[in-house]
Amino acid sequence: MKSYLAAAIQLTSVPDLQKNLAQAEELIELAVRQGAELVGLPENFSYMGEEKDKLAQGDAIALESEKFLKKMAQRFQITILGGSFPLPVDNTGKVYNTTLLIDQNGQELARYYKVHLFDVDVPDGNTYRESSTVVAGTQLPPVYFSEKLGNLGLSICYDVRFPELYRHLADKGADVIFIPAAFTAFTGKDHWQVLLQARAIENTAYVIAPAQTGNNYSRRLTHGHAVIIDPWGVILADAGEKPGIAIAEIKPTRLEQVRRQMPSLQHRVF
């Protein structure tokens, strides 16, 4: 593992596939111009809209999303995480909430189907039933072992509330953990930052958290604040509340230092 720059992209994705991909490409290019070699996109980066519309366009969204990720990786010679997009599941009328990790040659390195679905009545009056259109994954997320970028662990949004999933990633050797999200504005103001810092601290790993922000459609408001956090829980970069990027250096020396000074993973009893 070497030192390198990583970027967490922040978008306001809307019910317009091509518009979203154009916005994403612009910000990916901006990140690459600043030197980023590892780039993460948020959950639902290619489409955010009413569930019925998402399902109706599911095949097109999935096809274009995967094609886009491979094109961006090859064009800019980066490793890219497609935070998530809907992938239709045969004979169900539903989709997987899917994240893909793609290398600079356009080859798929890892994929993960979100296992924790957001079925929540938020105190602001909004109700979310992700399970009404999404099939839960049945496999714990993978860790991709990269000599250059470190060991990269995958997860998606609501997973962040389930620390056992991240302990699994730590057990697998994760150095860097992706948490792409479309966190609601209401829950985000109280929980987003503290949950991300906790996952970084307890697993002594870097966290890269791309995010949705603003008014995506109808009453769907997302929190923003895409961040990169170091293994001590220090926020290295924060994209704020508008579309943009959070970019920071991932340092193996920092990882080693924190794990030496706070060897909590070695002290586990359970």
Backbone as JSON, one array per atom type, in Angstrom:
{
  "sequence": "MKSYLAAAIQLTSVPDLQKNLAQAEELIELAVRQGAELVGLPENFSYMGEEKDKLAQGDAIALESEKFLKKMAQRFQITILGGSFPLPVDNTGKVYNTTLLIDQNGQELARYYKVHLFDVDVPDGNTYRESSTVVAGTQLPPVYFSEKLGNLGLSICYDVRFPELYRHLADKGADVIFIPAAFTAFTGKDHWQVLLQARAIENTAYVIAPAQTGNNYSRRLTHGHAVIIDPWGVILADAGEKPGIAIAEIKPTRLEQVRRQMPSLQHRVF",
  "N": [[0.85, -1.21, 0.0], [0.49, 2.21, -0.83], [0.87, 5.79, -0.27], [-1.83, 7.84, -1.26], [-4.27, 9.86, -3.05], [-7.69, 10.05, -2.31], [-11.13, 10.37, -3.27], [-14.37, 11.44, -2.29], [-17.37, 11.63, -3.78], [-19.98, 14.04, -4.01], [-23.37, 14.31, -4.75], [-26.43, 15.69, -6.14], [-28.62, 13.72, -7.0], [-31.27, 13.11, -9.31], [-34.58, 12.38, -10.77], [-33.52, 11.68, -13.41], [-31.66, 10.04, -15.48], [-29.53, 10.53, -17.41], [-28.81, 13.17, -16.85], [-27.87, 12.91, -14.25], [-25.64, 11.24, -14.62], [-24.05, 12.9, -16.16], [-23.52, 14.97, -14.35], [-22.1, 13.51, -12.44], [-19.86, 12.7, -13.93], [-18.6, 15.14, -14.4], [-17.76, 15.85, -11.82], [-16.15, 13.69, -11.15], [-14.08, 14.08, -12.98], [-13.1, 16.51, -11.98], [-12.12, 15.65, -9.5], [-10.09, 13.89, -10.35], [-8.39, 15.65, -11.65], [-7.37, 16.9, -9.46], [-5.79, 14.97, -8.5], [-6.8, 12.53, -7.56], [-6.82, 9.01, -7.12], [-8.43, 6.99, -6.3], [-11.85, 6.83, -6.35], [-15.06, 7.5, -5.07], [-18.54, 7.12, -5.59], [-21.86, 8.21, -4.57], [-24.64, 6.45, -2.92], [-27.3, 5.4, -5.01], [-26.38, 6.89, -7.21], [-26.89, 7.22, -9.94], [-29.59, 7.48, -10.3], [-32.32, 8.94, -8.67], [-35.54, 8.81, -7.66], [-39.15, 8.47, -7.71], [-40.29, 5.31, -6.49], [-41.77, 3.61, -8.23], [-41.11, 4.63, -10.72], [-38.38, 4.21, -10.77], [-38.3, 1.4, -10.82], [-39.58, 0.92, -13.26], [-37.69, 1.82, -15.05], [-35.6, 0.22, -14.53], [-33.91, -1.73, -15.89], [-32.6, -0.18, -17.84], [-31.33, 1.74, -16.22], [-29.56, 0.14, -14.73], [-27.94, -0.99, -16.77], [-26.81, 1.32, -18.01], [-25.53, 2.49, -15.82], [-23.52, 0.66, -15.06], [-22.02, 0.58, -17.42], [-21.2, 3.23, -17.51], [-19.55, 3.44, -15.2], [-17.4, 1.76, -15.88], [-16.45, 3.04, -18.14], [-15.63, 5.54, -17.05], [-13.62, 4.7, -15.28], [-11.7, 3.64, -17.05], [-11.23, 5.81, -18.76], [-10.18, 7.8, -17.05], [-8.26, 6.42, -15.73], [-8.53, 5.31, -13.09], [-9.44, 3.74, -9.95], [-12.73, 2.99, -9.2], [-15.63, 3.37, -7.2], [-18.91, 2.53, -7.63], [-21.22, 3.81, -5.94], [-24.07, 3.07, -5.43], [-26.62, 1.43, -7.39], [-29.78, 0.49, -8.88], [-30.32, -2.93, -9.54], [-32.07, -5.06, -11.49], [-33.81, -7.94, -10.26], [-34.33, -11.17, -11.29], [-37.6, -12.36, -11.96], [-38.9, -11.2, -9.78], [-39.81, -8.58, -9.74], [-38.45, -6.69, -8.42], [-35.39, -5.08, -7.22], [-31.82, -5.38, -6.68], [-30.0, -3.38, -4.4], [-27.16, -2.18, -5.43], [-23.61, -2.18, -5.28], [-20.62, -1.5, -7.05], [-17.17, -2.17, -7.51], [-14.67, -0.99, -9.54], [-11.79, -1.43, -11.6], [-8.95, 0.35, -13.1], [-8.8, -0.64, -15.62], [-11.31, -1.11, -16.33], [-12.37, -3.39, -15.3], [-14.4, -5.46, -13.25], [-13.94, -5.55, -9.81], [-15.11, -6.14, -7.35], [-18.37, -6.77, -5.94], [-21.38, -5.87, -4.23], [-24.43, -6.56, -2.67], [-26.75, -4.69, -1.01], [-27.48, -5.45, 2.33], [-28.9, -4.6, 4.59], [-31.96, -3.14, 4.77], [-33.69, -0.06, 4.41], [-36.25, 0.43, 6.21], [-38.11, 2.49, 7.64], [-39.81, 4.72, 9.83], [-39.44, 7.94, 9.8], [-38.95, 10.58, 12.16], [-39.63, 13.06, 11.03], [-41.92, 12.8, 9.64], [-41.8, 11.47, 7.24], [-41.97, 8.32, 5.58], [-40.17, 5.4, 4.94], [-39.77, 2.58, 2.91], [-37.77, 0.57, 1.94], [-37.66, -2.14, 1.4], [-39.9, -2.65, -0.1], [-39.33, -2.45, -2.76], [-36.82, -3.46, -3.08], [-34.66, -6.25, -3.0], [-33.14, -7.84, -0.35], [-29.64, -8.32, 0.05], [-27.82, -11.37, 0.6], [-25.31, -11.99, 1.37], [-22.44, -11.19, 3.3], [-20.55, -8.14, 2.97], [-17.74, -7.86, 0.67], [-14.11, -7.73, 0.97], [-11.75, -6.14, -0.95], [-8.53, -6.91, -1.93], [-5.88, -4.89, -2.4], [-2.69, -4.17, -3.55], [-1.69, -1.64, -4.0], [-3.64, 0.26, -3.14], [-4.5, -0.52, -0.66], [-6.53, -2.59, 1.51], [-9.81, -2.84, 0.56], [-12.95, -2.29, 1.82], [-16.46, -2.9, 1.43], [-19.71, -1.33, 1.73], [-23.09, -0.11, 2.26], [-24.81, 2.79, 2.96], [-27.44, 2.51, 5.09], [-26.34, 0.33, 6.32], [-24.41, 1.36, 8.01], [-25.38, 1.59, 10.57], [-25.05, -0.82, 11.75], [-22.81, -2.23, 13.47], [-21.6, -4.75, 13.54], [-21.3, -5.6, 10.93], [-19.19, -4.08, 10.02], [-17.18, -4.9, 11.72], [-16.85, -7.41, 10.71], [-15.69, -6.69, 8.24], [-13.32, -5.57, 9.21], [-12.18, -7.84, 10.38], [-11.62, -9.19, 8.08], [-9.53, -7.75, 7.19], [-9.73, -5.08, 6.34], [-8.53, -1.91, 5.32], [-9.45, 0.45, 4.33], [-12.69, 1.69, 4.27], [-15.63, 1.82, 2.46], [-18.53, 3.83, 2.61], [-20.96, 4.61, 1.0], [-23.76, 6.8, 0.58], [-27.25, 7.84, 0.85], [-28.27, 9.56, 2.86], [-30.95, 10.53, 4.95], [-32.02, 13.93, 5.36], [-33.07, 14.58, 7.86], [-32.29, 12.53, 9.71], [-29.61, 12.59, 9.23], [-28.51, 14.97, 10.28], [-28.16, 14.5, 12.97], [-27.0, 11.95, 13.22], [-25.25, 11.09, 11.13], [-22.42, 11.97, 10.97], [-21.37, 11.14, 13.48], [-21.81, 8.36, 13.49], [-20.22, 7.53, 11.3], [-17.67, 8.31, 12.2], [-17.47, 6.65, 14.43], [-17.41, 4.09, 13.21], [-14.97, 4.27, 11.87], [-13.14, 4.69, 14.01], [-13.54, 2.44, 15.76], [-12.74, 0.35, 14.21], [-10.25, 1.01, 13.41], [-9.69, 2.13, 10.79], [-9.59, 3.81, 7.6], [-12.36, 5.77, 6.48], [-14.37, 6.24, 3.7], [-16.87, 8.21, 2.59], [-19.05, 8.83, 0.34], [-21.79, 10.97, -0.7], [-25.32, 11.76, -1.06], [-27.01, 14.91, -1.56], [-29.2, 17.65, -0.66], [-32.33, 18.49, -2.35], [-33.69, 15.84, -3.78], [-35.96, 14.74, -5.04], [-39.47, 15.4, -5.0], [-40.45, 15.2, -1.65], [-38.05, 14.28, -0.8], [-35.25, 14.71, 0.87], [-31.77, 14.99, 1.24], [-28.8, 14.63, 3.28], [-26.1, 15.35, 2.72], [-22.64, 16.33, 3.18], [-20.48, 14.6, 2.41], [-17.68, 12.75, 3.34], [-14.22, 12.13, 4.26], [-12.56, 10.16, 6.52], [-10.07, 9.63, 9.0], [-8.21, 6.86, 10.58], [-8.21, 7.49, 13.28], [-10.47, 8.83, 13.66], [-10.56, 11.4, 12.79], [-11.86, 14.0, 10.83], [-10.97, 14.41, 7.62], [-11.72, 15.63, 5.27], [-14.57, 17.39, 4.08], [-17.43, 17.67, 2.18], [-19.46, 19.49, 2.52], [-22.64, 21.04, 1.92], [-23.42, 21.21, -0.72], [-23.34, 19.95, -4.15], [-20.25, 18.37, -4.93], [-16.84, 17.6, -4.03], [-15.08, 15.62, -1.6], [-11.81, 15.39, -0.73], [-8.85, 13.66, 0.12], [-5.74, 12.52, 1.59], [-4.8, 9.15, 1.73], [-2.96, 7.39, 3.96], [-0.6, 4.92, 4.5], [1.27, 4.98, 6.58], [0.01, 6.46, 8.57], [-2.11, 4.79, 9.17], [-0.73, 2.57, 10.21], [0.45, 3.82, 12.43], [-1.77, 4.58, 14.06], [-2.9, 2.08, 14.57], [-0.86, 0.91, 15.98], [-0.64, 2.56, 18.23], [-3.2, 2.38, 19.3], [-4.16, -0.5, 19.78], [-6.7, -1.88, 19.56], [-8.08, -3.8, 18.07], [-6.55, -6.04, 18.42], [-7.01, -6.6, 21.04], [-9.45, -7.69, 21.41], [-11.99, -9.58, 23.02], [-14.38, -10.86, 22.49]],
  "CA": [[0.0, 0.0, 0.0], [1.22, 3.47, -0.92], [0.05, 6.98, 0.0], [-2.52, 8.29, -2.47], [-5.44, 10.7, -2.82], [-9.01, 9.47, -2.55], [-12.2, 11.38, -3.35], [-15.76, 11.07, -2.07], [-18.19, 12.52, -4.61], [-21.29, 14.42, -3.47], [-24.28, 14.63, -5.84], [-27.88, 15.78, -5.95], [-29.19, 12.92, -8.08], [-32.69, 13.4, -9.53], [-35.18, 11.36, -11.65], [-33.05, 11.9, -14.78], [-30.45, 9.24, -15.57], [-28.43, 11.17, -18.15], [-28.4, 14.36, -16.1], [-27.07, 12.45, -13.1], [-24.34, 10.74, -15.1], [-23.26, 14.07, -16.59], [-23.05, 15.63, -13.13], [-21.09, 12.64, -11.84], [-18.65, 12.76, -14.75], [-17.96, 16.44, -14.16], [-17.11, 15.84, -10.5], [-15.06, 12.72, -11.23], [-12.98, 14.76, -13.67], [-12.54, 17.48, -11.04], [-11.33, 14.89, -8.52], [-8.9, 13.37, -11.02], [-7.5, 16.8, -11.87], [-6.72, 17.19, -8.18], [-4.87, 13.89, -8.21], [-7.43, 11.35, -6.96], [-6.64, 7.71, -7.77], [-9.56, 6.17, -5.86], [-13.01, 7.73, -6.35], [-16.32, 6.85, -4.69], [-19.81, 7.8, -5.87], [-22.83, 7.91, -3.51], [-25.76, 5.56, -3.13], [-28.25, 5.89, -6.01], [-25.72, 7.98, -7.94], [-27.37, 7.39, -11.3], [-31.03, 7.75, -10.36], [-33.14, 9.05, -7.47], [-36.89, 9.22, -8.02], [-40.2, 7.64, -7.14], [-39.97, 3.89, -6.61], [-42.39, 3.03, -9.43], [-40.35, 5.09, -11.88], [-37.09, 3.51, -10.7], [-38.52, 0.03, -11.28], [-39.93, 0.95, -14.68], [-36.47, 2.08, -15.82], [-34.54, -0.55, -13.87], [-32.94, -2.34, -16.81], [-31.8, 0.88, -18.46], [-30.48, 2.33, -15.19], [-28.49, -0.81, -14.42], [-27.04, -1.09, -17.92], [-26.07, 2.57, -18.2], [-24.69, 2.73, -14.65], [-22.32, -0.19, -15.14], [-21.26, 1.06, -18.56], [-20.62, 4.51, -17.1], [-18.46, 3.2, -14.26], [-16.27, 1.19, -16.6], [-15.94, 4.1, -19.01], [-14.92, 6.52, -16.22], [-12.41, 4.08, -14.77], [-10.72, 3.54, -18.12], [-10.89, 7.14, -19.28], [-9.37, 8.57, -16.1], [-7.28, 5.52, -15.13], [-8.75, 5.31, -11.65], [-10.32, 2.73, -9.37], [-13.95, 3.73, -8.87], [-16.75, 2.67, -6.56], [-20.24, 3.02, -7.99], [-21.89, 3.76, -4.63], [-25.08, 2.03, -5.68], [-27.65, 1.62, -8.41], [-30.7, -0.64, -8.84], [-30.07, -4.01, -10.48], [-33.26, -5.92, -11.45], [-33.68, -9.34, -9.85], [-35.24, -11.97, -12.12], [-38.85, -12.94, -11.47], [-39.32, -10.62, -8.49], [-40.32, -7.23, -9.88], [-37.67, -5.84, -7.51], [-33.99, -4.88, -7.59], [-30.79, -5.32, -5.65], [-29.27, -2.12, -4.24], [-25.9, -2.8, -5.81], [-22.41, -1.37, -5.43], [-19.55, -2.14, -7.83], [-15.81, -1.61, -7.5], [-14.13, -1.19, -10.9], [-10.41, -0.96, -11.69], [-8.64, 1.3, -14.18], [-8.97, -1.32, -16.9], [-12.73, -1.34, -16.55], [-12.71, -4.72, -14.82], [-15.06, -5.51, -11.95], [-13.12, -6.13, -8.75], [-15.98, -6.65, -6.29], [-19.72, -6.22, -5.91], [-22.08, -6.12, -2.97], [-25.86, -6.25, -2.63], [-27.06, -4.16, 0.32], [-28.2, -6.44, 3.14], [-29.79, -3.92, 5.54], [-32.87, -2.29, 4.01], [-34.15, 1.09, 5.19], [-37.69, 0.43, 6.44], [-38.1, 3.35, 8.82], [-40.7, 5.88, 9.94], [-38.58, 9.01, 10.31], [-39.75, 11.53, 12.94], [-40.06, 14.26, 10.29], [-43.18, 12.48, 8.97], [-41.56, 10.65, 6.05], [-41.88, 6.89, 5.77], [-39.35, 4.76, 3.92], [-39.9, 1.13, 2.87], [-36.87, 0.12, 0.88], [-37.94, -3.54, 1.08], [-41.02, -2.77, -1.03], [-38.82, -2.54, -4.13], [-35.45, -3.97, -3.07], [-34.38, -7.56, -2.41], [-31.95, -7.76, 0.5], [-28.55, -9.24, -0.22], [-27.69, -12.46, 1.58], [-23.88, -12.2, 1.64], [-21.7, -10.08, 3.9], [-19.77, -7.46, 1.93], [-16.37, -8.33, 0.48], [-12.94, -6.85, 1.03], [-10.87, -6.34, -2.1], [-7.15, -6.73, -1.5], [-5.11, -4.14, -3.39], [-1.33, -3.86, -3.1], [-1.44, -0.19, -4.1], [-4.64, 1.11, -2.48], [-4.89, -1.1, 0.61], [-7.66, -3.51, 1.47], [-10.99, -1.98, 0.42], [-14.18, -2.92, 2.27], [-17.66, -2.3, 0.86], [-20.97, -1.29, 2.47], [-23.99, 0.91, 1.7], [-25.73, 3.64, 3.72], [-28.07, 2.06, 6.34], [-25.4, -0.6, 6.95], [-23.56, 2.05, 8.99], [-25.97, 1.43, 11.9], [-24.87, -2.21, 12.17], [-21.35, -2.31, 13.63], [-21.08, -6.09, 13.31], [-20.91, -5.71, 9.53], [-17.86, -3.45, 9.88], [-16.23, -5.78, 12.39], [-16.56, -8.44, 9.7], [-14.72, -6.12, 7.29], [-12.05, -5.46, 9.93], [-11.65, -9.2, 10.5], [-11.11, -9.56, 6.76], [-8.31, -6.98, 6.94], [-10.0, -3.8, 5.66], [-7.79, -0.69, 5.66], [-10.29, 1.55, 3.87], [-14.07, 1.23, 4.2], [-16.56, 2.69, 1.74], [-19.9, 3.91, 3.11], [-21.73, 5.52, 0.14], [-25.06, 6.96, 1.22], [-28.25, 8.86, 0.55], [-28.79, 9.7, 4.23], [-32.0, 11.54, 5.01], [-31.6, 15.18, 6.0], [-33.48, 14.61, 9.27], [-31.43, 11.66, 10.52], [-28.22, 12.95, 8.99], [-28.01, 16.07, 11.12], [-27.82, 13.98, 14.3], [-26.36, 10.64, 13.27], [-24.32, 10.79, 10.04], [-21.01, 12.14, 11.29], [-20.95, 10.35, 14.64], [-21.76, 6.95, 13.09], [-19.05, 7.33, 10.46], [-16.47, 8.38, 13.04], [-17.43, 5.44, 15.24], [-16.97, 2.96, 12.39], [-13.53, 4.45, 11.62], [-12.39, 4.54, 15.26], [-13.59, 1.1, 16.36], [-12.07, -0.59, 13.31], [-8.98, 1.65, 13.04], [-9.64, 2.12, 9.33], [-10.1, 4.99, 6.9], [-13.72, 5.7, 5.96], [-14.69, 7.12, 2.56], [-18.33, 8.22, 2.61], [-19.71, 9.68, -0.66], [-23.14, 11.26, -0.21], [-26.32, 12.57, -1.74], [-27.3, 16.14, -0.83], [-30.22, 18.54, -1.2], [-33.67, 18.02, -2.69], [-33.54, 14.92, -4.9], [-37.26, 14.71, -5.71], [-40.6, 15.5, -4.08], [-40.04, 15.57, -0.28], [-36.84, 13.51, -0.48], [-34.13, 15.6, 1.16], [-30.62, 14.25, 1.76], [-28.01, 15.39, 4.24], [-24.81, 15.86, 2.23], [-21.45, 16.14, 4.02], [-19.57, 13.53, 2.04], [-16.47, 12.94, 4.14], [-13.17, 11.13, 4.4], [-12.21, 10.14, 7.94], [-8.88, 8.8, 9.22], [-8.45, 5.78, 11.55], [-8.37, 8.05, 14.62], [-11.77, 9.49, 13.68], [-10.4, 12.79, 12.36], [-12.45, 14.3, 9.52], [-9.92, 14.98, 6.78], [-12.34, 16.45, 4.23], [-16.03, 17.43, 4.17], [-17.92, 18.35, 0.98], [-20.47, 20.48, 2.85], [-24.04, 20.77, 1.6], [-23.67, 21.34, -2.15], [-22.59, 18.98, -4.94], [-18.82, 18.65, -4.93], [-16.0, 16.47, -3.66], [-14.2, 15.63, -0.44], [-10.6, 14.72, -1.2], [-7.86, 13.58, 1.19], [-4.69, 11.52, 1.39], [-4.83, 7.89, 2.48], [-1.55, 7.16, 4.28], [-0.32, 3.68, 5.25], [2.01, 5.29, 7.81], [-0.98, 6.88, 9.56], [-2.83, 3.57, 9.54], [0.16, 1.81, 11.08], [0.63, 4.57, 13.67], [-2.97, 4.47, 14.89], [-3.07, 0.69, 15.0], [0.18, 0.64, 16.97], [-0.95, 3.31, 19.44], [-4.5, 1.93, 19.83], [-4.3, -1.85, 19.19], [-7.94, -2.43, 20.1], [-8.48, -5.01, 17.34], [-5.79, -7.16, 18.99], [-7.43, -6.82, 22.41], [-10.84, -8.18, 21.44], [-12.28, -10.8, 23.75], [-15.48, -11.49, 21.78]],
  "C": [[0.87, 1.25, 0.0], [0.32, 4.6, -0.43], [-0.58, 7.43, -1.32], [-3.71, 9.17, -2.07], [-6.72, 9.94, -3.18], [-10.05, 10.59, -2.55], [-13.55, 10.74, -3.1], [-16.62, 12.09, -2.8], [-19.53, 12.79, -3.92], [-22.18, 14.92, -4.61], [-25.66, 14.99, -5.3], [-28.5, 15.04, -7.14], [-30.7, 13.1, -8.1], [-33.28, 12.31, -10.43], [-34.81, 11.55, -13.12], [-31.68, 11.24, -14.92], [-29.3, 9.98, -16.22], [-27.92, 12.42, -17.45], [-27.51, 13.98, -14.93], [-25.69, 11.98, -13.53], [-23.45, 11.89, -15.56], [-22.69, 14.81, -15.39], [-21.93, 14.82, -12.47], [-19.77, 12.72, -12.61], [-17.88, 14.06, -14.51], [-17.18, 16.43, -12.85], [-15.99, 14.8, -10.43], [-13.85, 13.36, -11.88], [-12.3, 15.78, -12.76], [-11.66, 16.78, -10.01], [-10.02, 14.39, -9.12], [-7.9, 14.5, -11.27], [-6.75, 17.2, -10.6], [-5.85, 16.03, -7.69], [-5.48, 12.62, -7.63], [-7.19, 10.09, -7.79], [-7.75, 6.73, -7.41], [-10.75, 7.12, -5.67], [-14.26, 6.95, -5.99], [-17.51, 7.73, -5.02], [-20.84, 7.39, -4.81], [-23.85, 6.84, -3.89], [-26.72, 6.21, -4.13], [-27.66, 7.02, -6.87], [-26.36, 8.25, -9.3], [-28.86, 7.7, -11.4], [-31.61, 7.83, -8.95], [-34.49, 9.6, -7.87], [-37.9, 8.31, -7.36], [-39.92, 6.17, -7.43], [-40.55, 3.27, -7.88], [-41.62, 3.42, -10.68], [-38.99, 4.4, -11.94], [-37.24, 2.08, -11.24], [-38.8, -0.04, -12.77], [-38.69, 1.11, -15.56], [-35.3, 1.22, -15.35], [-33.49, -1.12, -14.8], [-32.02, -1.29, -17.42], [-30.84, 1.51, -17.44], [-29.29, 1.43, -14.89], [-27.46, -0.88, -15.54], [-26.18, 0.15, -18.07], [-25.14, 2.86, -17.03], [-23.39, 1.94, -14.73], [-21.42, 0.26, -16.29], [-20.52, 2.36, -18.21], [-19.41, 4.3, -16.19], [-17.22, 2.68, -14.96], [-15.62, 2.22, -17.52], [-15.13, 5.11, -18.22], [-13.6, 5.96, -15.72], [-11.32, 4.03, -15.83], [-10.28, 4.91, -18.62], [-9.93, 7.87, -18.36], [-8.32, 7.72, -15.4], [-7.32, 5.56, -13.6], [-9.47, 4.02, -11.24], [-11.54, 3.47, -8.85], [-14.98, 2.82, -8.21], [-18.04, 3.33, -7.0], [-21.15, 2.82, -6.8], [-23.09, 2.85, -4.57], [-26.01, 2.45, -6.8], [-28.56, 0.39, -8.36], [-30.38, -1.67, -9.93], [-31.25, -4.98, -10.42], [-32.94, -7.36, -11.1], [-34.75, -10.15, -10.59], [-36.46, -12.47, -11.34], [-39.33, -12.41, -10.11], [-40.04, -9.28, -8.64], [-39.58, -6.24, -8.99], [-36.22, -5.78, -7.99], [-33.09, -5.17, -6.4], [-30.26, -3.88, -5.61], [-27.8, -2.5, -4.3], [-24.75, -1.8, -5.86], [-21.35, -2.17, -6.17], [-18.24, -1.4, -7.64], [-15.14, -2.01, -8.81], [-12.7, -0.67, -10.95], [-10.17, -0.13, -12.94], [-8.71, 0.68, -15.56], [-10.43, -1.58, -17.22], [-13.2, -2.7, -16.1], [-13.37, -4.65, -13.44], [-14.16, -6.22, -10.94], [-13.97, -6.77, -7.66], [-17.36, -6.05, -6.46], [-20.38, -6.63, -4.61], [-23.54, -5.7, -3.13], [-26.22, -5.88, -1.2], [-27.92, -5.15, 1.12], [-29.19, -5.81, 4.12], [-30.66, -2.92, 4.78], [-33.54, -1.26, 4.92], [-35.68, 1.12, 5.23], [-37.95, 1.18, 7.74], [-39.15, 4.44, 8.71], [-39.89, 7.0, 10.6], [-39.45, 10.04, 11.04], [-40.2, 12.79, 12.21], [-41.35, 14.01, 9.52], [-43.03, 11.65, 7.72], [-41.43, 9.18, 6.42], [-41.11, 6.28, 4.61], [-39.52, 3.24, 4.04], [-39.05, 0.59, 1.72], [-37.2, -1.31, 0.45], [-39.11, -3.71, 0.12], [-40.54, -2.91, -2.47], [-37.44, -3.18, -4.22], [-35.4, -5.34, -2.39], [-33.09, -7.44, -1.59], [-30.9, -8.75, 0.05], [-28.45, -10.27, 0.89], [-26.24, -12.73, 1.96], [-23.29, -10.97, 2.3], [-20.82, -9.44, 2.84], [-18.33, -7.95, 1.86], [-15.34, -7.26, 0.81], [-12.09, -7.17, -0.18], [-9.45, -5.98, -1.69], [-6.33, -6.11, -2.63], [-3.73, -3.8, -2.83], [-1.09, -2.36, -3.07], [-2.36, 0.63, -3.21], [-5.02, 0.63, -1.08], [-6.1, -2.0, 0.44], [-8.96, -2.73, 1.59], [-12.25, -2.74, 0.78], [-15.4, -2.16, 1.76], [-18.82, -2.32, 1.86], [-21.83, -0.23, 1.82], [-24.86, 1.51, 2.8], [-26.21, 3.06, 5.06], [-27.23, 1.01, 7.06], [-24.64, 0.05, 8.1], [-24.09, 1.91, 10.42], [-25.77, 0.02, 12.47], [-23.37, -2.51, 12.29], [-20.76, -3.69, 13.37], [-20.66, -6.3, 11.86], [-19.5, -5.15, 9.33], [-16.79, -4.23, 10.63], [-15.88, -6.95, 11.49], [-15.52, -7.93, 8.71], [-13.34, -5.99, 7.94], [-11.38, -6.82, 10.06], [-11.04, -9.68, 9.19], [-9.89, -8.73, 6.35], [-8.51, -5.63, 6.29], [-9.14, -2.67, 6.22], [-8.63, 0.54, 5.38], [-11.71, 1.0, 3.7], [-14.92, 2.26, 3.48], [-17.93, 2.64, 2.39], [-20.65, 4.93, 2.26], [-23.16, 5.6, 0.63], [-25.95, 7.96, 0.52], [-29.0, 9.09, 1.87], [-29.85, 10.8, 4.27], [-31.5, 12.78, 5.75], [-31.92, 15.17, 7.5], [-32.56, 13.75, 10.14], [-29.96, 12.06, 10.39], [-27.68, 13.99, 9.94], [-27.58, 15.58, 12.5], [-26.9, 12.76, 14.26], [-25.23, 10.4, 12.26], [-22.86, 10.83, 10.48], [-20.56, 11.22, 12.42], [-20.89, 8.86, 14.31], [-20.52, 6.66, 12.24], [-17.77, 7.36, 11.28], [-16.35, 7.13, 13.91], [-16.92, 4.25, 14.45], [-15.47, 3.06, 12.09], [-12.72, 4.14, 12.88], [-12.36, 3.08, 15.73], [-12.89, 0.06, 15.5], [-10.7, -0.11, 12.85], [-8.74, 1.56, 11.53], [-10.06, 3.49, 8.79], [-11.53, 4.73, 6.46], [-13.87, 6.72, 4.84], [-16.2, 7.06, 2.39], [-18.88, 9.23, 1.6], [-21.18, 9.87, -0.27], [-24.01, 11.97, -1.24], [-26.59, 13.81, -0.88], [-28.46, 16.9, -1.48], [-31.54, 17.86, -1.47], [-33.59, 17.16, -3.95], [-34.82, 14.81, -5.72], [-38.33, 14.83, -4.64], [-40.14, 15.97, -2.71], [-38.76, 14.86, 0.14], [-35.65, 14.45, -0.37], [-32.99, 14.79, 1.76], [-29.62, 15.2, 2.4], [-26.74, 16.01, 3.68], [-23.67, 15.47, 3.15], [-20.74, 14.82, 3.7], [-18.24, 13.79, 2.73], [-15.46, 11.82, 3.91], [-12.64, 11.27, 5.82], [-11.01, 9.21, 8.14], [-9.14, 7.79, 10.34], [-8.59, 6.25, 13.0], [-9.72, 8.74, 14.78], [-11.71, 10.95, 13.27], [-11.02, 12.97, 10.97], [-11.42, 15.05, 8.68], [-10.49, 15.91, 5.71], [-13.85, 16.3, 4.34], [-16.55, 18.25, 3.0], [-19.01, 19.38, 1.26], [-21.85, 20.06, 2.39], [-24.38, 20.89, 0.12], [-22.92, 20.25, -2.92], [-21.12, 19.36, -5.03], [-18.04, 17.41, -4.56], [-15.33, 16.71, -2.31], [-12.98, 14.82, -0.85], [-9.54, 14.77, -0.1], [-6.87, 12.47, 0.89], [-4.91, 10.32, 2.31], [-3.37, 7.49, 2.7], [-1.36, 5.85, 5.05], [0.42, 3.94, 6.55], [1.06, 5.73, 8.93], [-1.77, 5.67, 10.08], [-2.0, 2.75, 10.53], [0.33, 2.48, 12.44], [-0.56, 4.4, 14.6], [-3.14, 3.05, 15.42], [-2.01, 0.27, 16.02], [-0.16, 1.31, 18.3], [-2.24, 2.84, 20.11], [-4.79, 0.54, 19.24], [-5.56, -2.57, 19.64], [-8.38, -3.71, 19.37], [-7.77, -6.24, 17.88], [-6.29, -7.53, 20.39], [-8.84, -7.39, 22.53], [-10.94, -9.49, 22.21], [-13.39, -11.58, 23.04], [-15.47, -11.08, 20.32]]
}
